[in-house]
mmCIF file of N, CA and C in Angstrom:
data_model
loop_
_atom_site.group_PDB
_atom_site.id
_atom_site.type_symbol
_atom_site.label_atom_id
_atom_site.label_comp_id
_atom_site.label_asym_id
_atom_site.label_seq_id
_atom_site.Cartn_x
_atom_site.Cartn_y
_atom_site.Cartn_z
ATOM 1 N N VAL A 1 0.866 -1.210 0.006
ATOM 2 C CA VAL A 1 -0.008 0.000 0.044
ATOM 3 C C VAL A 1 0.794 1.189 -0.031
ATOM 4 N N ASP A 2 1.986 1.197 0.647
ATOM 5 C CA ASP A 2 2.885 2.415 0.675
ATOM 6 C C ASP A 2 3.429 2.828 -0.675
ATOM 7 N N GLN A 3 3.094 2.019 -1.728
ATOM 8 C CA GLN A 3 3.512 2.365 -2.993
ATOM 9 C C GLN A 3 2.400 2.961 -3.881
ATOM 10 N N VAL A 4 1.270 3.189 -3.282
ATOM 11 C CA VAL A 4 0.201 3.891 -3.881
ATOM 12 C C VAL A 4 0.536 5.352 -3.959
ATOM 13 N N LYS A 5 0.633 5.879 -5.150
ATOM 14 C CA LYS A 5 0.975 7.283 -5.289
ATOM 15 C C LYS A 5 -0.156 8.199 -4.765
ATOM 16 N N PRO A 6 0.115 9.378 -4.304
ATOM 17 C CA PRO A 6 -0.867 10.212 -3.719
ATOM 18 C C PRO A 6 -2.060 10.564 -4.623
ATOM 19 N N GLN A 7 -1.839 10.687 -5.894
ATOM 20 C CA GLN A 7 -2.858 10.980 -6.902
ATOM 21 C C GLN A 7 -3.706 9.766 -7.172
ATOM 22 N N MET A 8 -3.201 8.565 -6.804
ATOM 23 C CA MET A 8 -4.007 7.332 -7.037
ATOM 24 C C MET A 8 -4.867 6.922 -5.808
ATOM 25 N N ARG A 9 -4.578 7.544 -4.617
ATOM 26 C CA ARG A 9 -5.286 7.162 -3.439
ATOM 27 C C ARG A 9 -6.820 7.317 -3.514
ATOM 28 N N PRO A 10 -7.317 8.441 -4.152
ATOM 29 C CA PRO A 10 -8.753 8.550 -4.220
ATOM 30 C C PRO A 10 -9.353 7.269 -5.024
ATOM 31 N N SER A 11 -8.657 6.851 -5.973
ATOM 32 C CA SER A 11 -9.095 5.635 -6.807
ATOM 33 C C SER A 11 -9.083 4.391 -5.941
ATOM 34 N N ALA A 12 -8.024 4.340 -5.076
ATOM 35 C CA ALA A 12 -7.947 3.120 -4.149
ATOM 36 C C ALA A 12 -9.102 3.174 -3.080
ATOM 37 N N TYR A 13 -9.408 4.330 -2.651
ATOM 38 C CA TYR A 13 -10.542 4.459 -1.663
ATOM 39 C C TYR A 13 -11.855 4.125 -2.271
ATOM 40 N N SER A 14 -11.933 4.522 -3.553
ATOM 41 C CA SER A 14 -13.201 4.219 -4.318
ATOM 42 C C SER A 14 -13.369 2.778 -4.602
ATOM 43 N N ILE A 15 -12.269 2.124 -4.865
ATOM 44 C CA ILE A 15 -12.271 0.626 -5.078
ATOM 45 C C ILE A 15 -12.595 -0.027 -3.737
ATOM 46 N N ALA A 16 -12.107 0.397 -2.637
ATOM 47 C CA ALA A 16 -12.470 -0.052 -1.350
ATOM 48 C C ALA A 16 -13.906 0.134 -1.041
ATOM 49 N N SER A 17 -14.461 1.196 -1.355
ATOM 50 C CA SER A 17 -15.852 1.473 -1.284
ATOM 51 C C SER A 17 -16.769 0.551 -2.042
ATOM 52 N N SER A 18 -16.349 0.309 -3.265
ATOM 53 C CA SER A 18 -17.053 -0.626 -4.153
ATOM 54 C C SER A 18 -17.072 -2.035 -3.498
ATOM 55 N N ALA A 19 -15.921 -2.450 -2.892
ATOM 56 C CA ALA A 19 -15.811 -3.784 -2.331
ATOM 57 C C ALA A 19 -16.729 -3.832 -1.047
ATOM 58 N N LEU A 20 -16.788 -2.735 -0.308
ATOM 59 C CA LEU A 20 -17.599 -2.677 0.932
ATOM 60 C C LEU A 20 -19.109 -2.658 0.598
ATOM 61 N N LYS A 21 -19.473 -2.378 -0.679
ATOM 62 C CA LYS A 21 -20.933 -2.365 -0.981
ATOM 63 C C LYS A 21 -21.329 -3.713 -1.613
ATOM 64 N N SER A 22 -20.438 -4.586 -1.801
ATOM 65 C CA SER A 22 -20.681 -5.969 -2.474
ATOM 66 C C SER A 22 -21.702 -6.685 -1.626
ATOM 67 N N SER A 23 -22.383 -7.553 -2.291
ATOM 68 C CA SER A 23 -23.413 -8.424 -1.622
ATOM 69 C C SER A 23 -22.605 -9.653 -1.024
ATOM 70 N N ASP A 24 -21.361 -9.881 -1.349
ATOM 71 C CA ASP A 24 -20.682 -10.942 -0.913
ATOM 72 C C ASP A 24 -19.798 -10.547 0.381
ATOM 73 N N VAL A 25 -20.106 -11.075 1.496
ATOM 74 C CA VAL A 25 -19.469 -10.708 2.752
ATOM 75 C C VAL A 25 -17.893 -10.904 2.672
ATOM 76 N N VAL A 26 -17.477 -11.919 1.990
ATOM 77 C CA VAL A 26 -16.003 -12.101 1.872
ATOM 78 C C VAL A 26 -15.460 -10.930 1.090
ATOM 79 N N VAL A 27 -16.022 -10.502 0.038
ATOM 80 C CA VAL A 27 -15.547 -9.281 -0.747
ATOM 81 C C VAL A 27 -15.504 -8.060 0.186
ATOM 82 N N ARG A 28 -16.540 -7.955 0.955
ATOM 83 C CA ARG A 28 -16.642 -6.817 1.860
ATOM 84 C C ARG A 28 -15.536 -6.793 2.954
ATOM 85 N N LEU A 29 -15.278 -8.003 3.426
ATOM 86 C CA LEU A 29 -14.189 -8.115 4.344
ATOM 87 C C LEU A 29 -12.816 -7.774 3.790
ATOM 88 N N MET A 30 -12.624 -8.204 2.516
ATOM 89 C CA MET A 30 -11.435 -7.873 1.837
ATOM 90 C C MET A 30 -11.369 -6.357 1.554
ATOM 91 N N GLY A 31 -12.501 -5.774 1.282
ATOM 92 C CA GLY A 31 -12.524 -4.316 1.175
ATOM 93 C C GLY A 31 -12.142 -3.578 2.475
ATOM 94 N N ALA A 32 -12.607 -4.149 3.631
ATOM 95 C CA ALA A 32 -12.238 -3.631 4.976
ATOM 96 C C ALA A 32 -10.728 -3.797 5.222
ATOM 97 N N ASN A 33 -10.146 -4.875 4.848
ATOM 98 C CA ASN A 33 -8.727 -5.152 4.984
ATOM 99 C C ASN A 33 -7.894 -4.145 4.133
ATOM 100 N N CYS A 34 -8.402 -3.970 2.903
ATOM 101 C CA CYS A 34 -7.669 -3.037 1.958
ATOM 102 C C CYS A 34 -7.848 -1.667 2.550
ATOM 103 N N LEU A 35 -8.929 -1.186 3.024
ATOM 104 C CA LEU A 35 -9.135 0.136 3.627
ATOM 105 C C LEU A 35 -8.219 0.286 4.796
ATOM 106 N N GLN A 36 -8.217 -0.732 5.693
ATOM 107 C CA GLN A 36 -7.257 -0.635 6.929
ATOM 108 C C GLN A 36 -5.801 -0.323 6.474
ATOM 109 N N SER A 37 -5.391 -1.085 5.464
ATOM 110 C CA SER A 37 -3.988 -0.906 4.977
ATOM 111 C C SER A 37 -3.761 0.523 4.452
ATOM 112 N N LEU A 38 -4.768 0.966 3.696
ATOM 113 C CA LEU A 38 -4.635 2.387 3.100
ATOM 114 C C LEU A 38 -4.565 3.458 4.216
ATOM 115 N N VAL A 39 -5.451 3.235 5.138
ATOM 116 C CA VAL A 39 -5.474 4.296 6.206
ATOM 117 C C VAL A 39 -4.386 4.191 7.128
ATOM 118 N N ASN A 40 -3.894 2.962 7.425
ATOM 119 C CA ASN A 40 -2.745 2.797 8.321
ATOM 120 C C ASN A 40 -1.462 3.136 7.775
ATOM 121 N N ASP A 41 -1.432 3.528 6.521
ATOM 122 C CA ASP A 41 -0.146 3.922 5.850
ATOM 123 C C ASP A 41 0.213 5.310 6.139
ATOM 124 N N PHE A 42 1.508 5.591 6.292
ATOM 125 C CA PHE A 42 1.977 6.879 6.606
ATOM 126 C C PHE A 42 1.506 7.910 5.648
ATOM 127 N N ALA A 43 1.436 7.601 4.373
ATOM 128 C CA ALA A 43 1.073 8.577 3.319
ATOM 129 C C ALA A 43 -0.363 8.956 3.483
ATOM 130 N N PHE A 44 -1.164 8.279 4.331
ATOM 131 C CA PHE A 44 -2.572 8.688 4.496
ATOM 132 C C PHE A 44 -2.838 10.097 4.824
ATOM 133 N N LYS A 45 -1.899 10.583 5.670
ATOM 134 C CA LYS A 45 -2.106 12.006 6.241
ATOM 135 C C LYS A 45 -2.032 12.983 5.149
ATOM 136 N N ASP A 46 -1.338 12.738 3.980
ATOM 137 C CA ASP A 46 -1.146 13.728 2.987
ATOM 138 C C ASP A 46 -2.494 14.024 2.313
ATOM 139 N N GLY A 47 -3.375 13.040 2.238
ATOM 140 C CA GLY A 47 -4.735 13.261 1.583
ATOM 141 C C GLY A 47 -5.876 13.222 2.550
ATOM 142 N N LEU A 48 -5.608 13.520 3.808
ATOM 143 C CA LEU A 48 -6.556 13.382 4.872
ATOM 144 C C LEU A 48 -7.818 14.198 4.553
ATOM 145 N N GLU A 49 -7.695 15.451 4.224
ATOM 146 C CA GLU A 49 -8.804 16.385 3.911
ATOM 147 C C GLU A 49 -9.752 15.708 2.914
ATOM 148 N N GLY A 50 -9.228 15.390 1.740
ATOM 149 C CA GLY A 50 -10.003 14.726 0.768
ATOM 150 C C GLY A 50 -10.686 13.511 1.138
ATOM 151 N N TYR A 51 -9.963 12.575 1.810
ATOM 152 C CA TYR A 51 -10.446 11.389 2.300
ATOM 153 C C TYR A 51 -11.774 11.670 3.143
ATOM 154 N N CYS A 52 -11.580 12.535 4.136
ATOM 155 C CA CYS A 52 -12.650 12.807 5.034
ATOM 156 C C CYS A 52 -13.852 13.423 4.368
ATOM 157 N N ARG A 53 -13.662 14.309 3.425
ATOM 158 C CA ARG A 53 -14.763 14.861 2.775
ATOM 159 C C ARG A 53 -15.389 13.959 1.765
ATOM 160 N N GLU A 54 -14.728 13.076 1.127
ATOM 161 C CA GLU A 54 -15.342 12.227 0.110
ATOM 162 C C GLU A 54 -15.768 10.757 0.599
ATOM 163 N N PHE A 55 -14.973 10.235 1.560
ATOM 164 C CA PHE A 55 -15.161 8.849 1.801
ATOM 165 C C PHE A 55 -15.447 8.433 3.245
ATOM 166 N N LEU A 56 -15.112 9.303 4.218
ATOM 167 C CA LEU A 56 -15.106 8.934 5.644
ATOM 168 C C LEU A 56 -16.580 8.489 6.098
ATOM 169 N N ARG A 57 -17.512 9.245 5.849
ATOM 170 C CA ARG A 57 -18.902 8.836 6.318
ATOM 171 C C ARG A 57 -19.374 7.519 5.703
ATOM 172 N N ALA A 58 -19.213 7.395 4.348
ATOM 173 C CA ALA A 58 -19.720 6.153 3.712
ATOM 174 C C ALA A 58 -18.872 4.972 4.177
ATOM 175 N N HIS A 59 -17.596 5.092 4.344
ATOM 176 C CA HIS A 59 -16.709 3.964 4.764
ATOM 177 C C HIS A 59 -17.186 3.553 6.193
ATOM 178 N N VAL A 60 -17.334 4.485 7.097
ATOM 179 C CA VAL A 60 -17.795 4.060 8.517
ATOM 180 C C VAL A 60 -19.089 3.475 8.465
ATOM 181 N N ALA A 61 -20.064 4.036 7.690
ATOM 182 C CA ALA A 61 -21.385 3.429 7.711
ATOM 183 C C ALA A 61 -21.303 1.985 7.125
ATOM 184 N N GLN A 62 -20.512 1.772 6.041
ATOM 185 C CA GLN A 62 -20.383 0.434 5.483
ATOM 186 C C GLN A 62 -19.724 -0.601 6.433
ATOM 187 N N LEU A 63 -18.748 -0.056 7.177
ATOM 188 C CA LEU A 63 -18.035 -0.918 8.207
ATOM 189 C C LEU A 63 -19.060 -1.256 9.277
ATOM 190 N N LEU A 64 -19.848 -0.271 9.793
ATOM 191 C CA LEU A 64 -20.769 -0.595 10.899
ATOM 192 C C LEU A 64 -21.795 -1.637 10.411
ATOM 193 N N ARG A 65 -22.253 -1.492 9.119
ATOM 194 C CA ARG A 65 -23.202 -2.440 8.619
ATOM 195 C C ARG A 65 -22.523 -3.893 8.564
ATOM 196 N N LEU A 66 -21.257 -3.810 8.088
ATOM 197 C CA LEU A 66 -20.545 -5.136 7.942
ATOM 198 C C LEU A 66 -20.385 -5.876 9.233
ATOM 199 N N ILE A 67 -20.048 -5.100 10.314
ATOM 200 C CA ILE A 67 -19.654 -5.792 11.590
ATOM 201 C C ILE A 67 -20.903 -6.470 12.096
ATOM 202 N N THR A 68 -22.140 -6.060 11.811
ATOM 203 C CA THR A 68 -23.312 -6.683 12.238
ATOM 204 C C THR A 68 -23.663 -7.889 11.389
ATOM 205 N N GLU A 69 -23.098 -7.957 10.253
ATOM 206 C CA GLU A 69 -23.365 -9.149 9.375
ATOM 207 C C GLU A 69 -22.326 -10.236 9.341
ATOM 208 N N CYS A 70 -21.259 -9.932 10.051
ATOM 209 C CA CYS A 70 -20.156 -11.019 10.095
ATOM 210 C C CYS A 70 -20.560 -12.154 11.027
ATOM 211 N N SER A 71 -20.293 -13.329 10.549
ATOM 212 C CA SER A 71 -20.700 -14.530 11.349
ATOM 213 C C SER A 71 -19.666 -14.991 12.296
ATOM 214 N N THR A 72 -18.486 -14.621 12.218
ATOM 215 C CA THR A 72 -17.395 -15.023 13.092
ATOM 216 C C THR A 72 -16.906 -13.950 13.951
ATOM 217 N N LEU A 73 -16.407 -14.318 15.139
ATOM 218 C CA LEU A 73 -15.801 -13.293 16.049
ATOM 219 C C LEU A 73 -14.593 -12.654 15.391
ATOM 220 N N GLN A 74 -13.758 -13.443 14.754
ATOM 221 C CA GLN A 74 -12.530 -12.927 14.145
ATOM 222 C C GLN A 74 -12.762 -11.933 13.096
ATOM 223 N N ALA A 75 -13.837 -12.076 12.352
ATOM 224 C CA ALA A 75 -14.206 -11.105 11.305
ATOM 225 C C ALA A 75 -14.730 -9.821 11.996
ATOM 226 N N ARG A 76 -15.569 -9.969 13.022
ATOM 227 C CA ARG A 76 -16.089 -8.785 13.680
ATOM 228 C C ARG A 76 -14.971 -8.009 14.299
ATOM 229 N N GLN A 77 -13.994 -8.644 14.937
ATOM 230 C CA GLN A 77 -12.929 -8.063 15.507
ATOM 231 C C GLN A 77 -12.063 -7.290 14.479
ATOM 232 N N LYS A 78 -11.801 -7.880 13.316
ATOM 233 C CA LYS A 78 -11.013 -7.317 12.198
ATOM 234 C C LYS A 78 -11.695 -5.987 11.756
ATOM 235 N N VAL A 79 -13.002 -6.055 11.501
ATOM 236 C CA VAL A 79 -13.802 -4.845 11.152
ATOM 237 C C VAL A 79 -13.723 -3.773 12.244
ATOM 238 N N ALA A 80 -13.982 -4.183 13.503
ATOM 239 C CA ALA A 80 -13.881 -3.281 14.649
ATOM 240 C C ALA A 80 -12.497 -2.634 14.679
ATOM 241 N N GLU A 81 -11.532 -3.324 14.404
ATOM 242 C CA GLU A 81 -10.184 -2.755 14.473
ATOM 243 C C GLU A 81 -9.926 -1.850 13.365
ATOM 244 N N THR A 82 -10.535 -2.053 12.200
ATOM 245 C CA THR A 82 -10.431 -1.099 11.038
ATOM 246 C C THR A 82 -11.142 0.138 11.403
ATOM 247 N N LEU A 83 -12.180 0.142 12.159
ATOM 248 C CA LEU A 83 -12.931 1.272 12.552
ATOM 249 C C LEU A 83 -12.017 2.049 13.520
ATOM 250 N N ARG A 84 -11.401 1.381 14.450
ATOM 251 C CA ARG A 84 -10.524 2.064 15.334
ATOM 252 C C ARG A 84 -9.311 2.779 14.691
ATOM 253 N N ILE A 85 -8.820 2.097 13.685
ATOM 254 C CA ILE A 85 -7.675 2.687 13.004
ATOM 255 C C ILE A 85 -8.189 3.975 12.258
ATOM 256 N N ILE A 86 -9.285 3.862 11.661
ATOM 257 C CA ILE A 86 -9.858 5.108 10.931
ATOM 258 C C ILE A 86 -10.056 6.238 11.813
ATOM 259 N N VAL A 87 -10.716 5.950 12.968
ATOM 260 C CA VAL A 87 -10.968 7.013 13.950
ATOM 261 C C VAL A 87 -9.701 7.650 14.460
ATOM 262 N N GLU A 88 -8.645 6.860 14.759
ATOM 263 C CA GLU A 88 -7.497 7.420 15.195
ATOM 264 C C GLU A 88 -6.812 8.192 14.089
ATOM 265 N N ALA A 89 -6.857 7.682 12.885
ATOM 266 C CA ALA A 89 -6.157 8.395 11.725
ATOM 267 C C ALA A 89 -6.715 9.683 11.401
ATOM 268 N N VAL A 90 -8.085 9.786 11.436
ATOM 269 C CA VAL A 90 -8.682 11.064 11.010
ATOM 270 C C VAL A 90 -8.675 12.090 12.148
ATOM 271 N N GLY A 91 -8.433 11.719 13.323
ATOM 272 C CA GLY A 91 -8.390 12.672 14.481
ATOM 273 C C GLY A 91 -9.584 13.562 14.586
ATOM 274 N N PRO A 92 -9.310 14.841 14.643
ATOM 275 C CA PRO A 92 -10.478 15.783 14.888
ATOM 276 C C PRO A 92 -11.523 15.761 13.677
ATOM 277 N N HIS A 93 -11.095 15.218 12.584
ATOM 278 C CA HIS A 93 -12.111 15.132 11.481
ATOM 279 C C HIS A 93 -13.226 14.080 11.672
ATOM 280 N N VAL A 94 -13.104 13.457 12.871
ATOM 281 C CA VAL A 94 -14.064 12.368 13.242
ATOM 282 C C VAL A 94 -15.418 13.059 13.660
ATOM 283 N N LYS A 95 -15.380 14.352 13.926
ATOM 284 C CA LYS A 95 -16.660 15.070 14.492
ATOM 285 C C LYS A 95 -17.822 14.785 13.716
ATOM 286 N N PRO A 96 -17.906 14.898 12.394
ATOM 287 C CA PRO A 96 -19.146 14.576 11.608
ATOM 288 C C PRO A 96 -19.694 13.237 11.777
ATOM 289 N N ILE A 97 -18.956 12.270 12.210
ATOM 290 C CA ILE A 97 -19.464 10.904 12.294
ATOM 291 C C ILE A 97 -19.563 10.425 13.735
ATOM 292 N N VAL A 98 -19.255 11.311 14.716
ATOM 293 C CA VAL A 98 -19.425 10.865 16.119
ATOM 294 C C VAL A 98 -20.770 10.427 16.539
ATOM 295 N N SER A 99 -21.744 11.094 16.053
ATOM 296 C CA SER A 99 -23.058 10.746 16.408
ATOM 297 C C SER A 99 -23.487 9.324 15.842
ATOM 298 N N MET A 100 -23.005 9.056 14.634
ATOM 299 C CA MET A 100 -23.233 7.733 14.004
ATOM 300 C C MET A 100 -22.643 6.673 14.878
ATOM 301 N N LEU A 101 -21.338 6.907 15.244
ATOM 302 C CA LEU A 101 -20.584 5.930 16.097
ATOM 303 C C LEU A 101 -21.209 5.758 17.449
ATOM 304 N N MET A 102 -21.635 6.883 18.105
ATOM 305 C CA MET A 102 -22.172 6.813 19.449
ATOM 306 C C MET A 102 -23.563 6.160 19.453
ATOM 307 N N LYS A 103 -24.251 6.226 18.301
ATOM 308 C CA LYS A 103 -25.496 5.450 18.252
ATOM 309 C C LYS A 103 -25.252 3.907 18.092
ATOM 310 N N PHE A 104 -24.270 3.612 17.451
ATOM 311 C CA PHE A 104 -24.016 2.224 17.088
ATOM 312 C C PHE A 104 -23.269 1.423 18.223
ATOM 313 N N LEU A 105 -22.229 2.045 18.824
ATOM 314 C CA LEU A 105 -21.384 1.362 19.695
ATOM 315 C C LEU A 105 -22.053 0.851 20.961
ATOM 316 N N PRO A 106 -23.027 1.578 21.601
ATOM 317 C CA PRO A 106 -23.770 0.973 22.669
ATOM 318 C C PRO A 106 -24.561 -0.307 22.304
ATOM 319 N N GLU A 107 -25.119 -0.267 21.074
ATOM 320 C CA GLU A 107 -25.881 -1.386 20.548
ATOM 321 C C GLU A 107 -24.919 -2.623 20.400
ATOM 322 N N LEU A 108 -23.762 -2.314 19.840
ATOM 323 C CA LEU A 108 -22.776 -3.410 19.740
ATOM 324 C C LEU A 108 -22.371 -3.993 21.073
ATOM 325 N N TRP A 109 -22.130 -3.097 21.966
ATOM 326 C CA TRP A 109 -21.789 -3.455 23.375
ATOM 327 C C TRP A 109 -22.780 -4.442 23.909
ATOM 328 N N LYS A 110 -24.091 -4.144 23.764
ATOM 329 C CA LYS A 110 -25.154 -4.918 24.345
ATOM 330 C C LYS A 110 -25.172 -6.335 23.633
ATOM 331 N N ARG A 111 -24.842 -6.428 22.331
ATOM 332 C CA ARG A 111 -24.926 -7.630 21.584
ATOM 333 C C ARG A 111 -23.823 -8.579 21.873
ATOM 334 N N CYS A 112 -22.739 -8.011 22.472
ATOM 335 C CA CYS A 112 -21.631 -8.856 22.829
ATOM 336 C C CYS A 112 -22.032 -10.007 23.862
ATOM 337 N N GLY A 113 -21.893 -11.189 23.430
ATOM 338 C CA GLY A 113 -22.258 -12.231 24.388
ATOM 339 C C GLY A 113 -21.349 -12.405 25.524
ATOM 340 N N ASP A 114 -20.119 -12.563 25.070
ATOM 341 C CA ASP A 114 -18.960 -12.712 26.028
ATOM 342 C C ASP A 114 -18.335 -11.314 26.214
ATOM 343 N N PRO A 115 -18.210 -10.860 27.551
ATOM 344 C CA PRO A 115 -17.646 -9.565 27.725
ATOM 345 C C PRO A 115 -16.250 -9.307 27.104
ATOM 346 N N ASP A 116 -15.574 -10.378 26.912
ATOM 347 C CA ASP A 116 -14.155 -10.290 26.289
ATOM 348 C C ASP A 116 -14.226 -10.272 24.750
ATOM 349 N N GLU A 117 -15.451 -10.489 24.155
ATOM 350 C CA GLU A 117 -15.524 -10.607 22.713
ATOM 351 C C GLU A 117 -15.069 -9.353 21.917
ATOM 352 N N LEU A 118 -15.902 -8.340 22.033
ATOM 353 C CA LEU A 118 -15.568 -7.096 21.225
ATOM 354 C C LEU A 118 -15.411 -5.864 22.193
ATOM 355 N N ARG A 119 -15.761 -6.122 23.390
ATOM 356 C CA ARG A 119 -15.776 -4.888 24.293
ATOM 357 C C ARG A 119 -14.404 -4.213 24.410
ATOM 358 N N PRO A 120 -13.236 -4.849 24.413
ATOM 359 C CA PRO A 120 -11.975 -4.164 24.419
ATOM 360 C C PRO A 120 -11.749 -3.274 23.217
ATOM 361 N N ILE A 121 -12.151 -3.765 22.018
ATOM 362 C CA ILE A 121 -12.019 -2.921 20.862
ATOM 363 C C ILE A 121 -13.035 -1.787 20.795
ATOM 364 N N ILE A 122 -14.237 -1.970 21.360
ATOM 365 C CA ILE A 122 -15.192 -0.947 21.470
ATOM 366 C C ILE A 122 -14.628 0.173 22.407
ATOM 367 N N MET A 123 -14.018 -0.256 23.501
ATOM 368 C CA MET A 123 -13.331 0.726 24.401
ATOM 369 C C MET A 123 -12.259 1.452 23.713
ATOM 370 N N MET A 124 -11.480 0.853 22.917
ATOM 371 C CA MET A 124 -10.342 1.515 22.242
ATOM 372 C C MET A 124 -10.990 2.563 21.128
ATOM 373 N N ILE A 125 -12.106 2.214 20.550
ATOM 374 C CA ILE A 125 -12.740 3.105 19.592
ATOM 375 C C ILE A 125 -13.228 4.348 20.314
ATOM 376 N N LEU A 126 -13.829 4.125 21.399
ATOM 377 C CA LEU A 126 -14.310 5.238 22.255
ATOM 378 C C LEU A 126 -13.106 6.071 22.767
ATOM 379 N N LYS A 127 -12.083 5.462 23.171
ATOM 380 C CA LYS A 127 -10.927 6.215 23.544
ATOM 381 C C LYS A 127 -10.350 7.115 22.409
ATOM 382 N N ALA A 128 -10.343 6.516 21.180
ATOM 383 C CA ALA A 128 -9.892 7.259 20.002
ATOM 384 C C ALA A 128 -10.841 8.415 19.757
ATOM 385 N N ILE A 129 -12.164 8.229 19.930
ATOM 386 C CA ILE A 129 -13.080 9.356 19.735
ATOM 387 C C ILE A 129 -12.782 10.549 20.681
ATOM 388 N N VAL A 130 -12.735 10.120 21.951
ATOM 389 C CA VAL A 130 -12.436 11.174 22.997
ATOM 390 C C VAL A 130 -11.139 11.851 22.730
ATOM 391 N N SER A 131 -10.112 11.080 22.433
ATOM 392 C CA SER A 131 -8.854 11.743 22.157
ATOM 393 C C SER A 131 -8.839 12.705 20.891
ATOM 394 N N ALA A 132 -9.636 12.324 19.942
ATOM 395 C CA ALA A 132 -9.765 13.158 18.764
ATOM 396 C C ALA A 132 -10.482 14.489 19.001
ATOM 397 N N LEU A 133 -11.447 14.341 19.918
ATOM 398 C CA LEU A 133 -12.214 15.630 20.198
ATOM 399 C C LEU A 133 -11.552 16.490 21.217
#
C-alpha cells in the first residue's frame, strides 16, 4: 500500500468503497482489509482532507453495517479494528461521524455475548473518539 501514489489514493478508496458495497461478505471483508491498509499507511495523512470529505462517512457506515453481518468473532474483531484505526487516523475530522458511532457502539456493546468478545475494541474506539475531540 505504501507504493500507492498520492494521486491514485482516491481511486484506491473508491475501489475499497465498491468492495464494501458488495453483496458478498467475503468481498466486503477484503475491502475492509484493504481500507485498513490504506488508512494505516504513513502517506494517508497527505490526503486526509480529501478522504474525510469524500469517503469517511460512507466507509464508516459500510463498516458498521458489515460488523453486524459478520458470522465469526474474528471477522467482527477485524472490522472493529479497522474502525478504530480510521477514527485514530482522522483525528479531529471524526466530528461529523461521532453521532453515528455513538448510536451504534452501545448497541454493539449490548450484543456482545462474552464480555471479552468485542468490548476491548469498542473501548479503544471510544478512547480514540475522546482523544480526537
